[in-house]
PDB file of C-alpha atoms and ligand atoms in Angstrom:
ATOM      1  CA  UNK R   1    -131.889  93.092   5.967  1.00  0.00           C
ATOM      2  CA  UNK R   2    -134.093  92.743   3.022  1.00  0.00           C
ATOM      3  CA  UNK R   3    -134.867  89.214   1.870  1.00  0.00           C
ATOM      4  CA  UNK R   4    -133.299  88.099  -1.504  1.00  0.00           C
ATOM      5  CA  UNK R   5    -135.613  88.629  -4.429  1.00  0.00           C
ATOM      6  CA  UNK R   6    -136.304  85.470  -6.234  1.00  0.00           C
ATOM      7  CA  UNK R   7    -137.676  85.797  -9.679  1.00  0.00           C
ATOM      8  CA  UNK R   8    -138.938  82.522 -11.062  1.00  0.00           C
ATOM      9  CA  UNK R   9    -141.255  82.791 -14.107  1.00  0.00           C
ATOM     10  CA  UNK R  10    -143.860  80.032 -14.783  1.00  0.00           C
ATOM     11  CA  UNK R  11    -141.507  78.789 -17.491  1.00  0.00           C
ATOM     12  CA  UNK R  12    -138.744  78.205 -14.869  1.00  0.00           C
ATOM     13  CA  UNK R  13    -141.071  76.429 -12.602  1.00  0.00           C
ATOM     14  CA  UNK R  14    -142.397  73.982 -15.229  1.00  0.00           C
ATOM     15  CA  UNK R  15    -139.518  73.615 -17.643  1.00  0.00           C
ATOM     16  CA  UNK R  16    -137.923  70.140 -17.370  1.00  0.00           C
ATOM     17  CA  UNK R  17    -134.596  70.160 -15.468  1.00  0.00           C
ATOM     18  CA  UNK R  18    -131.303  71.001 -17.124  1.00  0.00           C
ATOM     19  CA  UNK R  19    -130.070  67.886 -18.895  1.00  0.00           C
ATOM     20  CA  UNK R  20    -133.488  66.435 -19.456  1.00  0.00           C
ATOM     21  CA  UNK R  21    -134.553  65.596 -23.031  1.00  0.00           C
ATOM     22  CA  UNK R  22    -137.975  65.017 -24.482  1.00  0.00           C
ATOM     23  CA  UNK R  23    -138.380  62.152 -27.008  1.00  0.00           C
ATOM     24  CA  UNK R  24    -141.689  61.260 -28.875  1.00  0.00           C
ATOM     25  CA  UNK R  25    -141.986  57.467 -28.793  1.00  0.00           C
ATOM     26  CA  UNK R  26    -145.352  57.403 -30.670  1.00  0.00           C
ATOM     27  CA  UNK R  27    -148.074  59.869 -30.981  1.00  0.00           C
ATOM     28  CA  UNK R  28    -149.127  61.004 -27.339  1.00  0.00           C
ATOM     29  CA  UNK R  29    -146.338  58.810 -25.840  1.00  0.00           C
ATOM     30  CA  UNK R  30    -143.527  61.001 -24.385  1.00  0.00           C
ATOM     31  CA  UNK R  31    -140.323  59.876 -22.939  1.00  0.00           C
ATOM     32  CA  UNK R  32    -138.713  62.516 -20.602  1.00  0.00           C
ATOM     33  CA  UNK R  33    -135.252  61.263 -20.150  1.00  0.00           C
ATOM     34  CA  UNK R  34    -133.421  62.047 -16.965  1.00  0.00           C
ATOM     35  CA  UNK R  35    -136.346  64.056 -15.571  1.00  0.00           C
ATOM     36  CA  UNK R  36    -135.797  63.537 -11.947  1.00  0.00           C
ATOM     37  CA  UNK R  37    -133.060  62.859  -9.384  1.00  0.00           C
ATOM     38  CA  UNK R  38    -134.321  59.709  -7.809  1.00  0.00           C
ATOM     39  CA  UNK R  39    -132.473  59.424  -4.360  1.00  0.00           C
ATOM     40  CA  UNK R  40    -135.040  61.322  -2.461  1.00  0.00           C
ATOM     41  CA  UNK R  41    -137.807  59.217  -4.071  1.00  0.00           C
ATOM     42  CA  UNK R  42    -136.143  56.026  -3.095  1.00  0.00           C
ATOM     43  CA  UNK R  43    -136.307  57.100   0.483  1.00  0.00           C
ATOM     44  CA  UNK R  44    -139.976  57.894   0.152  1.00  0.00           C
ATOM     45  CA  UNK R  45    -140.664  54.386  -1.331  1.00  0.00           C
ATOM     46  CA  UNK R  46    -138.940  52.821   1.736  1.00  0.00           C
ATOM     47  CA  UNK R  47    -141.350  54.719   4.008  1.00  0.00           C
ATOM     48  CA  UNK R  48    -144.344  53.716   1.944  1.00  0.00           C
ATOM     49  CA  UNK R  49    -143.159  50.080   1.926  1.00  0.00           C
ATOM     50  CA  UNK R  50    -142.944  50.146   5.717  1.00  0.00           C
ATOM     51  CA  UNK R  51    -146.569  50.768   6.147  1.00  0.00           C
ATOM     52  CA  UNK R  52    -147.914  48.860   2.934  1.00  0.00           C
ATOM     53  CA  UNK R  53    -145.500  46.191   2.187  1.00  0.00           C
ATOM     54  CA  UNK R  54    -144.768  44.861  -1.302  1.00  0.00           C
ATOM     55  CA  UNK R  55    -146.709  41.757  -2.181  1.00  0.00           C
ATOM     56  CA  UNK R  56    -147.259  39.585  -5.269  1.00  0.00           C
ATOM     57  CA  UNK R  57    -150.790  39.883  -6.273  1.00  0.00           C
ATOM     58  CA  UNK R  58    -153.024  37.098  -7.653  1.00  0.00           C
ATOM     59  CA  UNK R  59    -154.430  37.536 -10.996  1.00  0.00           C
ATOM     60  CA  UNK R  60    -158.122  36.746 -11.824  1.00  0.00           C
ATOM     61  CA  UNK R  61    -157.032  33.890 -13.817  1.00  0.00           C
ATOM     62  CA  UNK R  62    -155.230  32.224 -10.817  1.00  0.00           C
ATOM     63  CA  UNK R  63    -151.657  33.177 -11.491  1.00  0.00           C
ATOM     64  CA  UNK R  64    -149.376  35.211  -9.383  1.00  0.00           C
ATOM     65  CA  UNK R  65    -147.711  38.429 -10.558  1.00  0.00           C
ATOM     66  CA  UNK R  66    -143.873  38.256 -10.631  1.00  0.00           C
ATOM     67  CA  UNK R  67    -143.598  41.957  -9.994  1.00  0.00           C
ATOM     68  CA  UNK R  68    -144.193  43.020  -6.419  1.00  0.00           C
ATOM     69  CA  UNK R  69    -146.621  45.900  -5.687  1.00  0.00           C
ATOM     70  CA  UNK R  70    -147.710  48.368  -3.200  1.00  0.00           C
ATOM     71  CA  UNK R  71    -149.556  51.605  -3.414  1.00  0.00           C
ATOM     72  CA  UNK R  72    -149.926  55.189  -1.894  1.00  0.00           C
ATOM     73  CA  UNK R  73    -152.602  57.758  -2.316  1.00  0.00           C
ATOM     74  CA  UNK R  74    -156.399  57.795  -1.734  1.00  0.00           C
ATOM     75  CA  UNK R  75    -156.949  54.616  -3.851  1.00  0.00           C
ATOM     76  CA  UNK R  76    -154.665  51.679  -4.691  1.00  0.00           C
ATOM     77  CA  UNK R  77    -154.687  49.221  -7.470  1.00  0.00           C
ATOM     78  CA  UNK R  78    -155.485  45.586  -6.398  1.00  0.00           C
ATOM     79  CA  UNK R  79    -155.976  42.286  -8.074  1.00  0.00           C
ATOM     80  CA  UNK R  80    -157.215  38.919  -6.798  1.00  0.00           C
ATOM     81  CA  UNK R  81    -159.628  36.089  -7.782  1.00  0.00           C
ATOM     82  CA  UNK R  82    -162.463  38.678  -8.225  1.00  0.00           C
ATOM     83  CA  UNK R  83    -160.672  40.887 -10.768  1.00  0.00           C
ATOM     84  CA  UNK R  84    -158.685  44.121 -11.067  1.00  0.00           C
ATOM     85  CA  UNK R  85    -159.916  47.284  -9.296  1.00  0.00           C
ATOM     86  CA  UNK R  86    -159.079  50.149  -7.153  1.00  0.00           C
ATOM     87  CA  UNK R  87    -159.568  49.910  -3.376  1.00  0.00           C
ATOM     88  CA  UNK R  88    -159.510  52.530  -0.577  1.00  0.00           C
ATOM     89  CA  UNK R  89    -157.687  50.458   1.952  1.00  0.00           C
ATOM     90  CA  UNK R  90    -154.912  47.963   1.791  1.00  0.00           C
ATOM     91  CA  UNK R  91    -156.373  44.450   1.885  1.00  0.00           C
ATOM     92  CA  UNK R  92    -153.143  43.224   3.449  1.00  0.00           C
ATOM     93  CA  UNK R  93    -153.293  45.468   6.396  1.00  0.00           C
ATOM     94  CA  UNK R  94    -156.938  46.636   6.543  1.00  0.00           C
ATOM     95  CA  UNK R  95    -155.590  50.186   6.772  1.00  0.00           C
ATOM     96  CA  UNK R  96    -155.946  53.089   4.289  1.00  0.00           C
ATOM     97  CA  UNK R  97    -152.947  53.213   1.764  1.00  0.00           C
ATOM     98  CA  UNK R  98    -150.117  55.501   2.945  1.00  0.00           C
ATOM     99  CA  UNK R  99    -150.607  59.152   1.953  1.00  0.00           C
ATOM    100  CA  UNK R 100    -149.159  60.120  -1.377  1.00  0.00           C
ATOM    101  CA  UNK R 101    -145.939  62.108  -0.698  1.00  0.00           C
ATOM    102  CA  UNK R 102    -146.205  65.718  -1.920  1.00  0.00           C
ATOM    103  CA  UNK R 103    -142.962  64.980  -3.863  1.00  0.00           C
ATOM    104  CA  UNK R 104    -144.760  62.287  -5.774  1.00  0.00           C
ATOM    105  CA  UNK R 105    -147.720  64.385  -6.613  1.00  0.00           C
ATOM    106  CA  UNK R 106    -145.591  67.193  -7.797  1.00  0.00           C
ATOM    107  CA  UNK R 107    -143.422  64.866  -9.928  1.00  0.00           C
ATOM    108  CA  UNK R 108    -146.592  63.505 -11.564  1.00  0.00           C
ATOM    109  CA  UNK R 109    -148.017  66.938 -12.181  1.00  0.00           C
ATOM    110  CA  UNK R 110    -144.871  68.430 -13.459  1.00  0.00           C
ATOM    111  CA  UNK R 111    -144.035  65.400 -15.757  1.00  0.00           C
ATOM    112  CA  UNK R 112    -147.607  65.474 -17.271  1.00  0.00           C
ATOM    113  CA  UNK R 113    -147.344  69.133 -17.911  1.00  0.00           C
ATOM    114  CA  UNK R 114    -143.815  68.920 -19.408  1.00  0.00           C
ATOM    115  CA  UNK R 115    -145.094  66.093 -21.723  1.00  0.00           C
ATOM    116  CA  UNK R 116    -148.042  68.321 -22.927  1.00  0.00           C
ATOM    117  CA  UNK R 117    -150.985  66.768 -21.145  1.00  0.00           C
ATOM    118  CA  UNK R 118    -151.926  69.626 -18.876  1.00  0.00           C
ATOM    119  CA  UNK R 119    -152.702  69.548 -15.286  1.00  0.00           C
ATOM    120  CA  UNK R 120    -152.552  66.042 -13.736  1.00  0.00           C
ATOM    121  CA  UNK R 121    -153.682  65.343 -10.126  1.00  0.00           C
ATOM    122  CA  UNK R 122    -153.327  61.531  -9.481  1.00  0.00           C
ATOM    123  CA  UNK R 123    -155.185  59.826  -6.791  1.00  0.00           C
ATOM    124  CA  UNK R 124    -153.180  56.688  -7.069  1.00  0.00           C
ATOM    125  CA  UNK R 125    -149.451  55.857  -7.177  1.00  0.00           C
ATOM    126  CA  UNK R 126    -148.834  52.183  -7.751  1.00  0.00           C
ATOM    127  CA  UNK R 127    -145.312  51.231  -6.860  1.00  0.00           C
ATOM    128  CA  UNK R 128    -143.950  48.288  -8.595  1.00  0.00           C
ATOM    129  CA  UNK R 129    -140.806  46.317  -7.721  1.00  0.00           C
ATOM    130  CA  UNK R 130    -139.072  44.202 -10.386  1.00  0.00           C
ATOM    131  CA  UNK R 131    -136.367  41.839  -9.345  1.00  0.00           C
ATOM    132  CA  UNK R 132    -133.993  40.528 -11.910  1.00  0.00           C
ATOM    133  CA  UNK R 133    -135.826  37.865 -14.085  1.00  0.00           C
ATOM    134  CA  UNK R 134    -139.306  39.505 -13.593  1.00  0.00           C
ATOM    135  CA  UNK R 135    -141.191  41.214 -16.414  1.00  0.00           C
ATOM    136  CA  UNK R 136    -144.643  42.641 -17.006  1.00  0.00           C
ATOM    137  CA  UNK R 137    -146.607  41.061 -19.853  1.00  0.00           C
ATOM    138  CA  UNK R 138    -148.296  43.037 -22.636  1.00  0.00           C
ATOM    139  CA  UNK R 139    -151.441  44.772 -21.196  1.00  0.00           C
ATOM    140  CA  UNK R 140    -153.276  48.180 -21.115  1.00  0.00           C
ATOM    141  CA  UNK R 141    -154.186  50.151 -18.127  1.00  0.00           C
ATOM    142  CA  UNK R 142    -157.892  50.374 -18.402  1.00  0.00           C
ATOM    143  CA  UNK R 143    -159.370  50.206 -14.915  1.00  0.00           C
ATOM    144  CA  UNK R 144    -159.603  53.856 -14.572  1.00  0.00           C
ATOM    145  CA  UNK R 145    -162.819  55.965 -14.868  1.00  0.00           C
ATOM    146  CA  UNK R 146    -161.655  58.855 -16.822  1.00  0.00           C
ATOM    147  CA  UNK R 147    -159.436  57.847 -19.746  1.00  0.00           C
ATOM    148  CA  UNK R 148    -158.848  61.552 -20.780  1.00  0.00           C
ATOM    149  CA  UNK R 149    -156.376  61.496 -17.777  1.00  0.00           C
ATOM    150  CA  UNK R 150    -152.775  60.476 -18.724  1.00  0.00           C
ATOM    151  CA  UNK R 151    -150.489  57.941 -17.099  1.00  0.00           C
ATOM    152  CA  UNK R 152    -147.152  58.998 -15.612  1.00  0.00           C
ATOM    153  CA  UNK R 153    -144.550  56.116 -15.266  1.00  0.00           C
ATOM    154  CA  UNK R 154    -141.300  56.855 -13.392  1.00  0.00           C
ATOM    155  CA  UNK R 155    -138.194  54.481 -13.498  1.00  0.00           C
ATOM    156  CA  UNK R 156    -135.908  54.113 -10.659  1.00  0.00           C
ATOM    157  CA  UNK R 157    -133.052  51.672 -10.123  1.00  0.00           C
ATOM    158  CA  UNK R 158    -132.005  49.030 -12.613  1.00  0.00           C
ATOM    159  CA  UNK R 159    -132.515  49.718 -16.237  1.00  0.00           C
ATOM    160  CA  UNK R 160    -135.289  47.905 -18.007  1.00  0.00           C
ATOM    161  CA  UNK R 161    -136.762  47.773 -21.488  1.00  0.00           C
ATOM    162  CA  UNK R 162    -140.246  49.211 -21.754  1.00  0.00           C
ATOM    163  CA  UNK R 163    -142.211  48.086 -24.770  1.00  0.00           C
ATOM    164  CA  UNK R 164    -144.756  50.336 -26.358  1.00  0.00           C
ATOM    165  CA  UNK R 165    -147.256  48.604 -28.891  1.00  0.00           C
ATOM    166  CA  UNK R 166    -150.163  50.885 -29.081  1.00  0.00           C
ATOM    167  CA  UNK R 167    -153.615  50.197 -30.401  1.00  0.00           C
ATOM    168  CA  UNK R 168    -153.359  46.345 -30.457  1.00  0.00           C
ATOM    169  CA  UNK R 169    -151.499  43.664 -28.489  1.00  0.00           C
ATOM    170  CA  UNK R 170    -149.915  42.368 -31.582  1.00  0.00           C
ATOM    171  CA  UNK R 171    -148.783  45.714 -32.931  1.00  0.00           C
ATOM    172  CA  UNK R 172    -145.052  45.972 -33.728  1.00  0.00           C
ATOM    173  CA  UNK R 173    -142.960  46.498 -30.523  1.00  0.00           C
ATOM    174  CA  UNK R 174    -141.343  49.769 -29.947  1.00  0.00           C
ATOM    175  CA  UNK R 175    -138.702  48.902 -27.275  1.00  0.00           C
ATOM    176  CA  UNK R 176    -137.393  51.856 -25.167  1.00  0.00           C
ATOM    177  CA  UNK R 177    -134.494  51.373 -22.742  1.00  0.00           C
ATOM    178  CA  UNK R 178    -135.521  53.244 -19.460  1.00  0.00           C
ATOM    179  CA  UNK R 179    -132.898  54.124 -16.697  1.00  0.00           C
ATOM    180  CA  UNK R 180    -133.019  55.552 -13.323  1.00  0.00           C
ATOM    181  CA  UNK R 181    -134.705  59.011 -13.514  1.00  0.00           C
ATOM    182  CA  UNK R 182    -136.576  58.572 -16.787  1.00  0.00           C
ATOM    183  CA  UNK R 183    -140.271  59.194 -17.056  1.00  0.00           C
ATOM    184  CA  UNK R 184    -142.736  58.076 -19.709  1.00  0.00           C
ATOM    185  CA  UNK R 185    -146.222  59.740 -20.101  1.00  0.00           C
ATOM    186  CA  UNK R 186    -148.888  58.536 -22.280  1.00  0.00           C
ATOM    187  CA  UNK R 187    -152.416  59.913 -22.661  1.00  0.00           C
ATOM    188  CA  UNK R 188    -154.789  61.260 -25.392  1.00  0.00           C
ATOM    189  CA  UNK R 189    -155.027  58.883 -28.331  1.00  0.00           C
ATOM    190  CA  UNK R 190    -152.386  56.682 -26.641  1.00  0.00           C
ATOM    191  CA  UNK R 191    -154.176  56.319 -23.291  1.00  0.00           C
ATOM    192  CA  UNK R 192    -155.463  52.876 -23.716  1.00  0.00           C
ATOM    193  CA  UNK R 193    -152.392  51.598 -25.595  1.00  0.00           C
ATOM    194  CA  UNK R 194    -150.820  48.180 -25.130  1.00  0.00           C
ATOM    195  CA  UNK R 195    -147.422  48.088 -23.303  1.00  0.00           C
ATOM    196  CA  UNK R 196    -145.214  45.884 -21.156  1.00  0.00           C
ATOM    197  CA  UNK R 197    -141.766  45.502 -19.780  1.00  0.00           C
ATOM    198  CA  UNK R 198    -139.240  42.895 -20.864  1.00  0.00           C
ATOM    199  CA  UNK R 199    -137.561  40.291 -18.324  1.00  0.00           C
ATOM    200  CA  UNK R 200    -135.148  42.382 -16.363  1.00  0.00           C
ATOM    201  CA  UNK R 201    -131.534  41.582 -16.898  1.00  0.00           C
ATOM    202  CA  UNK R 202    -129.016  41.231 -14.039  1.00  0.00           C
ATOM    203  CA  UNK R 203    -127.146  44.580 -13.213  1.00  0.00           C
ATOM    204  CA  UNK R 204    -123.879  45.350 -14.764  1.00  0.00           C
ATOM    205  CA  UNK R 205    -122.632  46.767 -11.518  1.00  0.00           C
ATOM    206  CA  UNK R 206    -123.370  45.677  -8.051  1.00  0.00           C
ATOM    207  CA  UNK R 207    -123.719  49.239  -6.944  1.00  0.00           C
ATOM    208  CA  UNK R 208    -126.852  49.608  -9.110  1.00  0.00           C
ATOM    209  CA  UNK R 209    -128.863  47.551  -6.520  1.00  0.00           C
ATOM    210  CA  UNK R 210    -131.114  44.500  -7.048  1.00  0.00           C
ATOM    211  CA  UNK R 211    -134.326  46.062  -8.160  1.00  0.00           C
ATOM    212  CA  UNK R 212    -136.051  48.254 -10.754  1.00  0.00           C
ATOM    213  CA  UNK R 213    -138.886  50.461  -9.136  1.00  0.00           C
ATOM    214  CA  UNK R 214    -141.646  51.976 -11.162  1.00  0.00           C
ATOM    215  CA  UNK R 215    -144.074  54.651  -9.859  1.00  0.00           C
ATOM    216  CA  UNK R 216    -147.211  54.615 -11.979  1.00  0.00           C
ATOM    217  CA  UNK R 217    -149.493  57.530 -11.399  1.00  0.00           C
ATOM    218  CA  UNK R 218    -153.061  57.312 -12.307  1.00  0.00           C
ATOM    219  CA  UNK R 219    -156.353  59.224 -11.873  1.00  0.00           C
ATOM    220  CA  UNK R 220    -158.451  56.279 -10.990  1.00  0.00           C
ATOM    221  CA  UNK R 221    -161.694  57.965 -10.005  1.00  0.00           C
TER     222      UNK R 221
HETATM  223  C1  MD6 F 301    -143.184  50.022 -16.341  1.00  0.00           C
HETATM  224  N1  MD6 F 301    -145.524  49.570 -15.867  1.00  0.00           N
HETATM  225  O1  MD6 F 301    -142.902  49.356 -15.194  1.00  0.00           O
HETATM  226  C2  MD6 F 301    -144.594  50.130 -16.753  1.00  0.00           C
HETATM  227  N2  MD6 F 301    -148.934  48.767 -15.568  1.00  0.00           N
HETATM  228  O2  MD6 F 301    -142.434  50.629 -16.849  1.00  0.00           O
HETATM  229  C3  MD6 F 301    -146.816  49.259 -16.281  1.00  0.00           C
HETATM  230  O3  MD6 F 301    -147.173  49.369 -17.296  1.00  0.00           O
HETATM  231  C4  MD6 F 301    -147.735  48.715 -15.280  1.00  0.00           C
HETATM  232  O4  MD6 F 301    -145.989  48.222 -13.696  1.00  0.00           O
HETATM  233  C5  MD6 F 301    -149.850  48.323 -14.708  1.00  0.00           C
HETATM  234  C6  MD6 F 301    -149.504  47.833 -13.516  1.00  0.00           C
HETATM  235  C7  MD6 F 301    -148.222  47.751 -13.125  1.00  0.00           C
HETATM  236  C8  MD6 F 301    -147.285  48.367 -13.925  1.00  0.00           C
HETATM  237 FE1   FE F 302    -149.316  49.401 -17.488  1.00  0.00          FE
END
């Protein structure tokens, strides 16, 4: 029996899924609302976490981050008394970071393309876990070598308020409520923009779980 003919155009492959909407937050900052179904991603986070556990990193200033982090991919983001940097193995276990699942790489690639930033092949997926009451202060992601590469940030689990500020730390806040399956991509003139995440509120429903996860894809090297 002949196999069924599947005709997929490039447009079908790279168009955002039905139901997704694209919102410009600021120049070169794009929100892809409901871009991805997250159940398979949550299972993949569980397998990353089994090999590279979540930990609360120390900051160069001597503090400790309230958000728990781990990584997958060739390099991982790390912070301790000596500063922020990318490292090839996990300082906690001494082993290489877990491989980046193909689903993660594909998600980052298709989100960057859908947001208008072209081909993106990340070498780091930083995984953040926010418990209720935790937050990420205003900062910019600036430890990567090639700032022409965008950042793709995927939200899973509990909703949060992502705050875009842009060129300066004190610029007016543009708050964006992000929920499970939303993706924010920034690059171009916004690549070094300031941003943060407000203190996570308790879930309205118990079924929503206890955490927000965020996958941040970067090209570090
Ligand atoms: C977010 N996260 O959680 C945005 N940046 O929506 C970040 O901006 C971020 O979580 C650097 C390191 C960890 C992060
Ligand atoms: Fe960031």
